[in-house]
Amino acid sequence: MEVKLWNDKREREMYDNFAELYAIIKATERLEKAYVRDIISPQEYEIECQKLIAHFKTLASTLKDTVPSIERFADTYRMECPAAINRLVVSGVPATVEHRAAAAAGASTSAAVVAECVQNFITSMDSLKLNMVAVDQVHPLLSDLYASLNKLTILPPDFEGKTKMKDWIARLSKMGAADELTEQQARQLHFDLESSYNSFMAALPNAGT
């Protein structure tokens, strides 16, 4: 006899999201242990950790009604991932950023600002993948991204990410809050975000970060 874990599409999507959340927490725990044991370089650790944190924030926001407490979720499934919970829920930034925070405080090229930009890029791209295409969903994300990019003086005024995000924000401002991006618009925005993100990451070594 076949046993189904879900009764409808909505329940199936919920369990898929649970599985993804479980995987992110486990992956973060493994990454933290690898970093502590010097199995992975600080640079590799930071990039991967920023991605996991950004993915986690996007998913946690989606699941806020069904999973109000990440700690309780981890206890329910007996995950035993204290390092991951600390990194994802308590800290919210990679350990390398925490270590540099004091020295970087007040500096326009601080690691914390760079991490903020990376998280805003990935959160925006993830949201589009989750079909969050309403203006009142997209506009705040792009505004946060644009604001974080403007905090970095190492980026020129005509930096690709700044100009493209400014254009998109202006375009969205002319639309109604409940209006949605078309499939073609969403695809173009995701392309622009990905292109800008790659340009941003390429600019970091020259910035001394």
PDB file of C-alpha atoms in Angstrom:
ATOM      1  CA  MET A   1       0.000   0.000   0.000  1.00  0.00           C
ATOM      2  CA  GLU A   2       1.404   3.379  -1.020  1.00  0.00           C
ATOM      3  CA  VAL A   3       1.700   5.900   1.823  1.00  0.00           C
ATOM      4  CA  LYS A   4       1.552   9.578   0.866  1.00  0.00           C
ATOM      5  CA  LEU A   5       3.223  12.247   3.006  1.00  0.00           C
ATOM      6  CA  TRP A   6       0.927  14.924   1.614  1.00  0.00           C
ATOM      7  CA  ASN A   7      -2.711  15.260   0.608  1.00  0.00           C
ATOM      8  CA  ASP A   8      -2.435  18.098  -1.895  1.00  0.00           C
ATOM      9  CA  LYS A   9       0.000  20.300  -3.782  1.00  0.00           C
ATOM     10  CA  ARG A  10       0.235  22.808  -0.949  1.00  0.00           C
ATOM     11  CA  GLU A  11       1.242  20.145   1.568  1.00  0.00           C
ATOM     12  CA  ARG A  12       3.784  18.732  -0.871  1.00  0.00           C
ATOM     13  CA  GLU A  13       5.330  22.175  -1.318  1.00  0.00           C
ATOM     14  CA  MET A  14       5.500  22.574   2.458  1.00  0.00           C
ATOM     15  CA  TYR A  15       7.372  19.292   2.870  1.00  0.00           C
ATOM     16  CA  ASP A  16       9.701  20.202  -0.014  1.00  0.00           C
ATOM     17  CA  ASN A  17      10.504  23.452   1.810  1.00  0.00           C
ATOM     18  CA  PHE A  18      11.065  21.540   5.058  1.00  0.00           C
ATOM     19  CA  ALA A  19      13.527  19.282   3.238  1.00  0.00           C
ATOM     20  CA  GLU A  20      15.355  22.284   1.803  1.00  0.00           C
ATOM     21  CA  LEU A  21      15.540  23.977   5.212  1.00  0.00           C
ATOM     22  CA  TYR A  22      16.879  20.758   6.729  1.00  0.00           C
ATOM     23  CA  ALA A  23      19.527  20.533   3.989  1.00  0.00           C
ATOM     24  CA  ILE A  24      20.630  24.170   4.471  1.00  0.00           C
ATOM     25  CA  ILE A  25      21.059  23.713   8.232  1.00  0.00           C
ATOM     26  CA  LYS A  26      23.026  20.470   7.764  1.00  0.00           C
ATOM     27  CA  ALA A  27      25.215  22.018   5.047  1.00  0.00           C
ATOM     28  CA  THR A  28      25.968  25.019   7.279  1.00  0.00           C
ATOM     29  CA  GLU A  29      26.929  22.750  10.172  1.00  0.00           C
ATOM     30  CA  ARG A  30      29.352  20.839   7.929  1.00  0.00           C
ATOM     31  CA  LEU A  31      30.774  24.099   6.572  1.00  0.00           C
ATOM     32  CA  GLU A  32      31.348  25.507  10.068  1.00  0.00           C
ATOM     33  CA  LYS A  33      33.171  22.357  11.137  1.00  0.00           C
ATOM     34  CA  ALA A  34      35.279  22.360   7.965  1.00  0.00           C
ATOM     35  CA  TYR A  35      36.285  25.979   8.597  1.00  0.00           C
ATOM     36  CA  VAL A  36      37.203  25.345  12.256  1.00  0.00           C
ATOM     37  CA  ARG A  37      39.346  22.367  11.215  1.00  0.00           C
ATOM     38  CA  ASP A  38      41.091  24.364   8.417  1.00  0.00           C
ATOM     39  CA  ILE A  39      39.753  21.966   5.788  1.00  0.00           C
ATOM     40  CA  ILE A  40      38.473  24.921   3.762  1.00  0.00           C
ATOM     41  CA  SER A  41      40.135  28.307   3.201  1.00  0.00           C
ATOM     42  CA  PRO A  42      38.622  31.442   4.781  1.00  0.00           C
ATOM     43  CA  GLN A  43      37.837  32.817   1.314  1.00  0.00           C
ATOM     44  CA  GLU A  44      35.997  29.669   0.203  1.00  0.00           C
ATOM     45  CA  TYR A  45      34.227  29.462   3.555  1.00  0.00           C
ATOM     46  CA  GLU A  46      32.998  33.054   3.402  1.00  0.00           C
ATOM     47  CA  ILE A  47      31.578  32.770  -0.118  1.00  0.00           C
ATOM     48  CA  GLU A  48      29.750  29.516   0.622  1.00  0.00           C
ATOM     49  CA  CYS A  49      28.549  30.722   4.014  1.00  0.00           C
ATOM     50  CA  GLN A  50      27.136  33.945   2.546  1.00  0.00           C
ATOM     51  CA  LYS A  51      25.197  31.902   0.004  1.00  0.00           C
ATOM     52  CA  LEU A  52      23.774  29.579   2.677  1.00  0.00           C
ATOM     53  CA  ILE A  53      22.783  32.503   4.916  1.00  0.00           C
ATOM     54  CA  ALA A  54      21.046  34.275   2.021  1.00  0.00           C
ATOM     55  CA  HIS A  55      19.217  31.079   0.968  1.00  0.00           C
ATOM     56  CA  PHE A  56      18.239  30.475   4.604  1.00  0.00           C
ATOM     57  CA  LYS A  57      16.819  33.993   5.039  1.00  0.00           C
ATOM     58  CA  THR A  58      14.728  33.674   1.895  1.00  0.00           C
ATOM     59  CA  LEU A  59      13.366  30.253   2.876  1.00  0.00           C
ATOM     60  CA  ALA A  60      12.814  31.201   6.529  1.00  0.00           C
ATOM     61  CA  SER A  61      10.765  34.185   5.375  1.00  0.00           C
ATOM     62  CA  THR A  62       8.649  31.903   3.180  1.00  0.00           C
ATOM     63  CA  LEU A  63       8.113  29.449   6.062  1.00  0.00           C
ATOM     64  CA  LYS A  64       7.597  32.009   8.844  1.00  0.00           C
ATOM     65  CA  ASP A  65       3.982  30.898   9.388  1.00  0.00           C
ATOM     66  CA  THR A  66       4.630  27.143   9.407  1.00  0.00           C
ATOM     67  CA  VAL A  67       8.091  27.282  11.059  1.00  0.00           C
ATOM     68  CA  PRO A  68       8.002  30.185  13.552  1.00  0.00           C
ATOM     69  CA  SER A  69      11.044  28.835  15.418  1.00  0.00           C
ATOM     70  CA  ILE A  70      14.084  27.424  13.621  1.00  0.00           C
ATOM     71  CA  GLU A  71      15.487  26.135  16.924  1.00  0.00           C
ATOM     72  CA  ARG A  72      12.275  24.168  17.540  1.00  0.00           C
ATOM     73  CA  PHE A  73      12.416  22.824  13.965  1.00  0.00           C
ATOM     74  CA  ALA A  74      15.975  21.588  14.600  1.00  0.00           C
ATOM     75  CA  ASP A  75      14.938  19.996  17.919  1.00  0.00           C
ATOM     76  CA  THR A  76      11.899  18.325  16.366  1.00  0.00           C
ATOM     77  CA  TYR A  77      14.046  16.611  13.750  1.00  0.00           C
ATOM     78  CA  ARG A  78      16.902  15.976  16.215  1.00  0.00           C
ATOM     79  CA  MET A  79      19.384  17.748  13.983  1.00  0.00           C
ATOM     80  CA  GLU A  80      22.007  18.588  16.624  1.00  0.00           C
ATOM     81  CA  CYS A  81      23.488  21.457  14.611  1.00  0.00           C
ATOM     82  CA  PRO A  82      24.443  24.116  17.196  1.00  0.00           C
ATOM     83  CA  ALA A  83      27.072  25.766  14.973  1.00  0.00           C
ATOM     84  CA  ALA A  84      24.590  26.129  12.115  1.00  0.00           C
ATOM     85  CA  ILE A  85      21.880  27.583  14.368  1.00  0.00           C
ATOM     86  CA  ASN A  86      24.360  30.105  15.740  1.00  0.00           C
ATOM     87  CA  ARG A  87      25.521  31.100  12.262  1.00  0.00           C
ATOM     88  CA  LEU A  88      22.094  31.245  10.599  1.00  0.00           C
ATOM     89  CA  VAL A  89      19.833  32.465  13.390  1.00  0.00           C
ATOM     90  CA  VAL A  90      22.004  34.240  15.975  1.00  0.00           C
ATOM     91  CA  SER A  91      24.876  35.743  13.986  1.00  0.00           C
ATOM     92  CA  GLY A  92      23.569  36.075  10.441  1.00  0.00           C
ATOM     93  CA  VAL A  93      27.041  36.670   8.984  1.00  0.00           C
ATOM     94  CA  PRO A  94      30.045  34.385   8.275  1.00  0.00           C
ATOM     95  CA  ALA A  95      32.615  33.883  11.055  1.00  0.00           C
ATOM     96  CA  THR A  96      35.232  35.589   8.903  1.00  0.00           C
ATOM     97  CA  VAL A  97      33.092  38.730   8.786  1.00  0.00           C
ATOM     98  CA  GLU A  98      32.681  38.640  12.574  1.00  0.00           C
ATOM     99  CA  HIS A  99      36.464  38.372  12.969  1.00  0.00           C
ATOM    100  CA  ARG A 100      37.024  41.409  10.762  1.00  0.00           C
ATOM    101  CA  ALA A 101      34.131  43.456  12.100  1.00  0.00           C
ATOM    102  CA  ALA A 102      36.082  45.448  14.680  1.00  0.00           C
ATOM    103  CA  ALA A 103      38.855  46.399  12.256  1.00  0.00           C
ATOM    104  CA  ALA A 104      36.414  47.094   9.454  1.00  0.00           C
ATOM    105  CA  ALA A 105      34.026  49.221  11.515  1.00  0.00           C
ATOM    106  CA  GLY A 106      33.466  52.571   9.917  1.00  0.00           C
ATOM    107  CA  ALA A 107      35.357  51.666   6.750  1.00  0.00           C
ATOM    108  CA  SER A 108      33.447  52.082   3.507  1.00  0.00           C
ATOM    109  CA  THR A 109      34.882  48.825   2.184  1.00  0.00           C
ATOM    110  CA  SER A 110      34.112  46.846   5.360  1.00  0.00           C
ATOM    111  CA  ALA A 111      33.499  43.136   5.092  1.00  0.00           C
ATOM    112  CA  ALA A 112      30.117  43.576   6.766  1.00  0.00           C
ATOM    113  CA  VAL A 113      28.901  45.855   3.951  1.00  0.00           C
ATOM    114  CA  VAL A 114      30.255  43.472   1.323  1.00  0.00           C
ATOM    115  CA  ALA A 115      28.428  40.601   3.024  1.00  0.00           C
ATOM    116  CA  GLU A 116      25.245  42.695   3.108  1.00  0.00           C
ATOM    117  CA  CYS A 117      25.501  43.313  -0.647  1.00  0.00           C
ATOM    118  CA  VAL A 118      26.058  39.631  -1.394  1.00  0.00           C
ATOM    119  CA  GLN A 119      23.086  38.607   0.740  1.00  0.00           C
ATOM    120  CA  ASN A 120      20.848  41.211  -0.903  1.00  0.00           C
ATOM    121  CA  PHE A 121      21.864  40.007  -4.372  1.00  0.00           C
ATOM    122  CA  ILE A 122      21.171  36.350  -3.569  1.00  0.00           C
ATOM    123  CA  THR A 123      17.946  37.086  -1.674  1.00  0.00           C
ATOM    124  CA  SER A 124      16.633  39.049  -4.662  1.00  0.00           C
ATOM    125  CA  MET A 125      17.524  36.265  -7.113  1.00  0.00           C
ATOM    126  CA  ASP A 126      16.073  33.562  -4.852  1.00  0.00           C
ATOM    127  CA  SER A 127      12.823  35.485  -4.479  1.00  0.00           C
ATOM    128  CA  LEU A 128      12.339  35.538  -8.242  1.00  0.00           C
ATOM    129  CA  LYS A 129      12.987  31.788  -8.376  1.00  0.00           C
ATOM    130  CA  LEU A 130      10.235  31.388  -5.760  1.00  0.00           C
ATOM    131  CA  ASN A 131       7.916  33.356  -8.096  1.00  0.00           C
ATOM    132  CA  MET A 132       7.715  36.352  -5.744  1.00  0.00           C
ATOM    133  CA  VAL A 133       7.083  38.786  -8.608  1.00  0.00           C
ATOM    134  CA  ALA A 134       4.551  41.265  -7.186  1.00  0.00           C
ATOM    135  CA  VAL A 135       5.784  44.860  -7.107  1.00  0.00           C
ATOM    136  CA  ASP A 136       5.374  45.116  -3.315  1.00  0.00           C
ATOM    137  CA  GLN A 137       7.593  42.018  -2.992  1.00  0.00           C
ATOM    138  CA  VAL A 138      10.295  42.945  -5.500  1.00  0.00           C
ATOM    139  CA  HIS A 139      10.620  46.689  -4.873  1.00  0.00           C
ATOM    140  CA  PRO A 140      11.797  46.462  -1.208  1.00  0.00           C
ATOM    141  CA  LEU A 141      14.437  43.859  -2.108  1.00  0.00           C
ATOM    142  CA  LEU A 142      15.877  45.933  -4.939  1.00  0.00           C
ATOM    143  CA  SER A 143      15.794  49.055  -2.768  1.00  0.00           C
ATOM    144  CA  ASP A 144      17.789  47.277  -0.043  1.00  0.00           C
ATOM    145  CA  LEU A 145      20.276  46.052  -2.644  1.00  0.00           C
ATOM    146  CA  TYR A 146      20.657  49.505  -4.187  1.00  0.00           C
ATOM    147  CA  ALA A 147      21.165  51.078  -0.750  1.00  0.00           C
ATOM    148  CA  SER A 148      23.835  48.550   0.232  1.00  0.00           C
ATOM    149  CA  LEU A 149      25.709  49.031  -3.058  1.00  0.00           C
ATOM    150  CA  ASN A 150      25.761  52.781  -2.450  1.00  0.00           C
ATOM    151  CA  LYS A 151      27.505  52.216   0.888  1.00  0.00           C
ATOM    152  CA  LEU A 152      30.615  50.974  -0.937  1.00  0.00           C
ATOM    153  CA  THR A 153      32.715  53.882  -2.194  1.00  0.00           C
ATOM    154  CA  ILE A 154      34.947  51.438  -4.079  1.00  0.00           C
ATOM    155  CA  LEU A 155      32.173  51.065  -6.643  1.00  0.00           C
ATOM    156  CA  PRO A 156      32.026  53.810  -9.310  1.00  0.00           C
ATOM    157  CA  PRO A 157      28.771  55.769  -9.794  1.00  0.00           C
ATOM    158  CA  ASP A 158      28.219  54.032 -13.129  1.00  0.00           C
ATOM    159  CA  PHE A 159      28.738  50.539 -11.705  1.00  0.00           C
ATOM    160  CA  GLU A 160      26.491  48.099 -13.576  1.00  0.00           C
ATOM    161  CA  GLY A 161      24.611  46.960 -10.482  1.00  0.00           C
ATOM    162  CA  LYS A 162      23.814  50.519  -9.388  1.00  0.00           C
ATOM    163  CA  THR A 163      22.535  51.723 -12.754  1.00  0.00           C
ATOM    164  CA  LYS A 164      20.466  48.606 -13.439  1.00  0.00           C
ATOM    165  CA  MET A 165      18.894  48.528  -9.978  1.00  0.00           C
ATOM    166  CA  LYS A 166      18.125  52.262 -10.194  1.00  0.00           C
ATOM    167  CA  ASP A 167      16.385  51.678 -13.543  1.00  0.00           C
ATOM    168  CA  TRP A 168      14.364  48.744 -12.195  1.00  0.00           C
ATOM    169  CA  ILE A 169      13.329  50.659  -9.067  1.00  0.00           C
ATOM    170  CA  ALA A 170      12.155  53.580 -11.212  1.00  0.00           C
ATOM    171  CA  ARG A 171      10.205  51.182 -13.437  1.00  0.00           C
ATOM    172  CA  LEU A 172       8.548  49.448 -10.481  1.00  0.00           C
ATOM    173  CA  SER A 173       7.655  52.789  -8.873  1.00  0.00           C
ATOM    174  CA  LYS A 174       5.385  53.512 -11.830  1.00  0.00           C
ATOM    175  CA  MET A 175       3.460  50.270 -11.272  1.00  0.00           C
ATOM    176  CA  GLY A 176       0.817  49.419  -8.688  1.00  0.00           C
ATOM    177  CA  ALA A 177       1.755  47.492  -5.543  1.00  0.00           C
ATOM    178  CA  ALA A 178      -0.342  44.482  -6.567  1.00  0.00           C
ATOM    179  CA  ASP A 179       0.936  44.452 -10.152  1.00  0.00           C
ATOM    180  CA  GLU A 180       3.194  41.540 -11.088  1.00  0.00           C
ATOM    181  CA  LEU A 181       6.198  41.269 -13.354  1.00  0.00           C
ATOM    182  CA  THR A 182       5.556  39.323 -16.535  1.00  0.00           C
ATOM    183  CA  GLU A 183       7.526  36.141 -17.102  1.00  0.00           C
ATOM    184  CA  GLN A 184       9.758  38.034 -19.554  1.00  0.00           C
ATOM    185  CA  GLN A 185      10.340  40.891 -17.088  1.00  0.00           C
ATOM    186  CA  ALA A 186      11.154  38.503 -14.254  1.00  0.00           C
ATOM    187  CA  ARG A 187      13.595  36.634 -16.466  1.00  0.00           C
ATOM    188  CA  GLN A 188      15.295  39.881 -17.517  1.00  0.00           C
ATOM    189  CA  LEU A 189      15.520  41.101 -13.912  1.00  0.00           C
ATOM    190  CA  HIS A 190      17.079  37.818 -12.812  1.00  0.00           C
ATOM    191  CA  PHE A 191      19.583  38.084 -15.674  1.00  0.00           C
ATOM    192  CA  ASP A 192      20.449  41.668 -14.666  1.00  0.00           C
ATOM    193  CA  LEU A 193      20.867  40.637 -11.024  1.00  0.00           C
ATOM    194  CA  GLU A 194      23.115  37.702 -11.912  1.00  0.00           C
ATOM    195  CA  SER A 195      25.216  39.837 -14.260  1.00  0.00           C
ATOM    196  CA  SER A 196      25.550  42.603 -11.671  1.00  0.00           C
ATOM    197  CA  TYR A 197      26.423  40.078  -8.951  1.00  0.00           C
ATOM    198  CA  ASN A 198      29.230  38.609 -11.064  1.00  0.00           C
ATOM    199  CA  SER A 199      30.578  42.105 -11.772  1.00  0.00           C
ATOM    200  CA  PHE A 200      30.375  42.924  -8.073  1.00  0.00           C
ATOM    201  CA  MET A 201      32.312  39.818  -7.037  1.00  0.00           C
ATOM    202  CA  ALA A 202      34.955  40.534  -9.693  1.00  0.00           C
ATOM    203  CA  ALA A 203      35.429  44.025  -8.266  1.00  0.00           C
ATOM    204  CA  LEU A 204      36.154  42.865  -4.716  1.00  0.00           C
ATOM    205  CA  PRO A 205      39.831  41.809  -5.090  1.00  0.00           C
ATOM    206  CA  ASN A 206      40.696  45.240  -6.523  1.00  0.00           C
ATOM    207  CA  ALA A 207      38.977  46.799  -3.561  1.00  0.00           C
ATOM    208  CA  GLY A 208      41.283  45.078  -1.156  1.00  0.00           C
ATOM    209  CA  THR A 209      38.542  43.066   0.413  1.00  0.00           C
TER     210      THR A 209
END
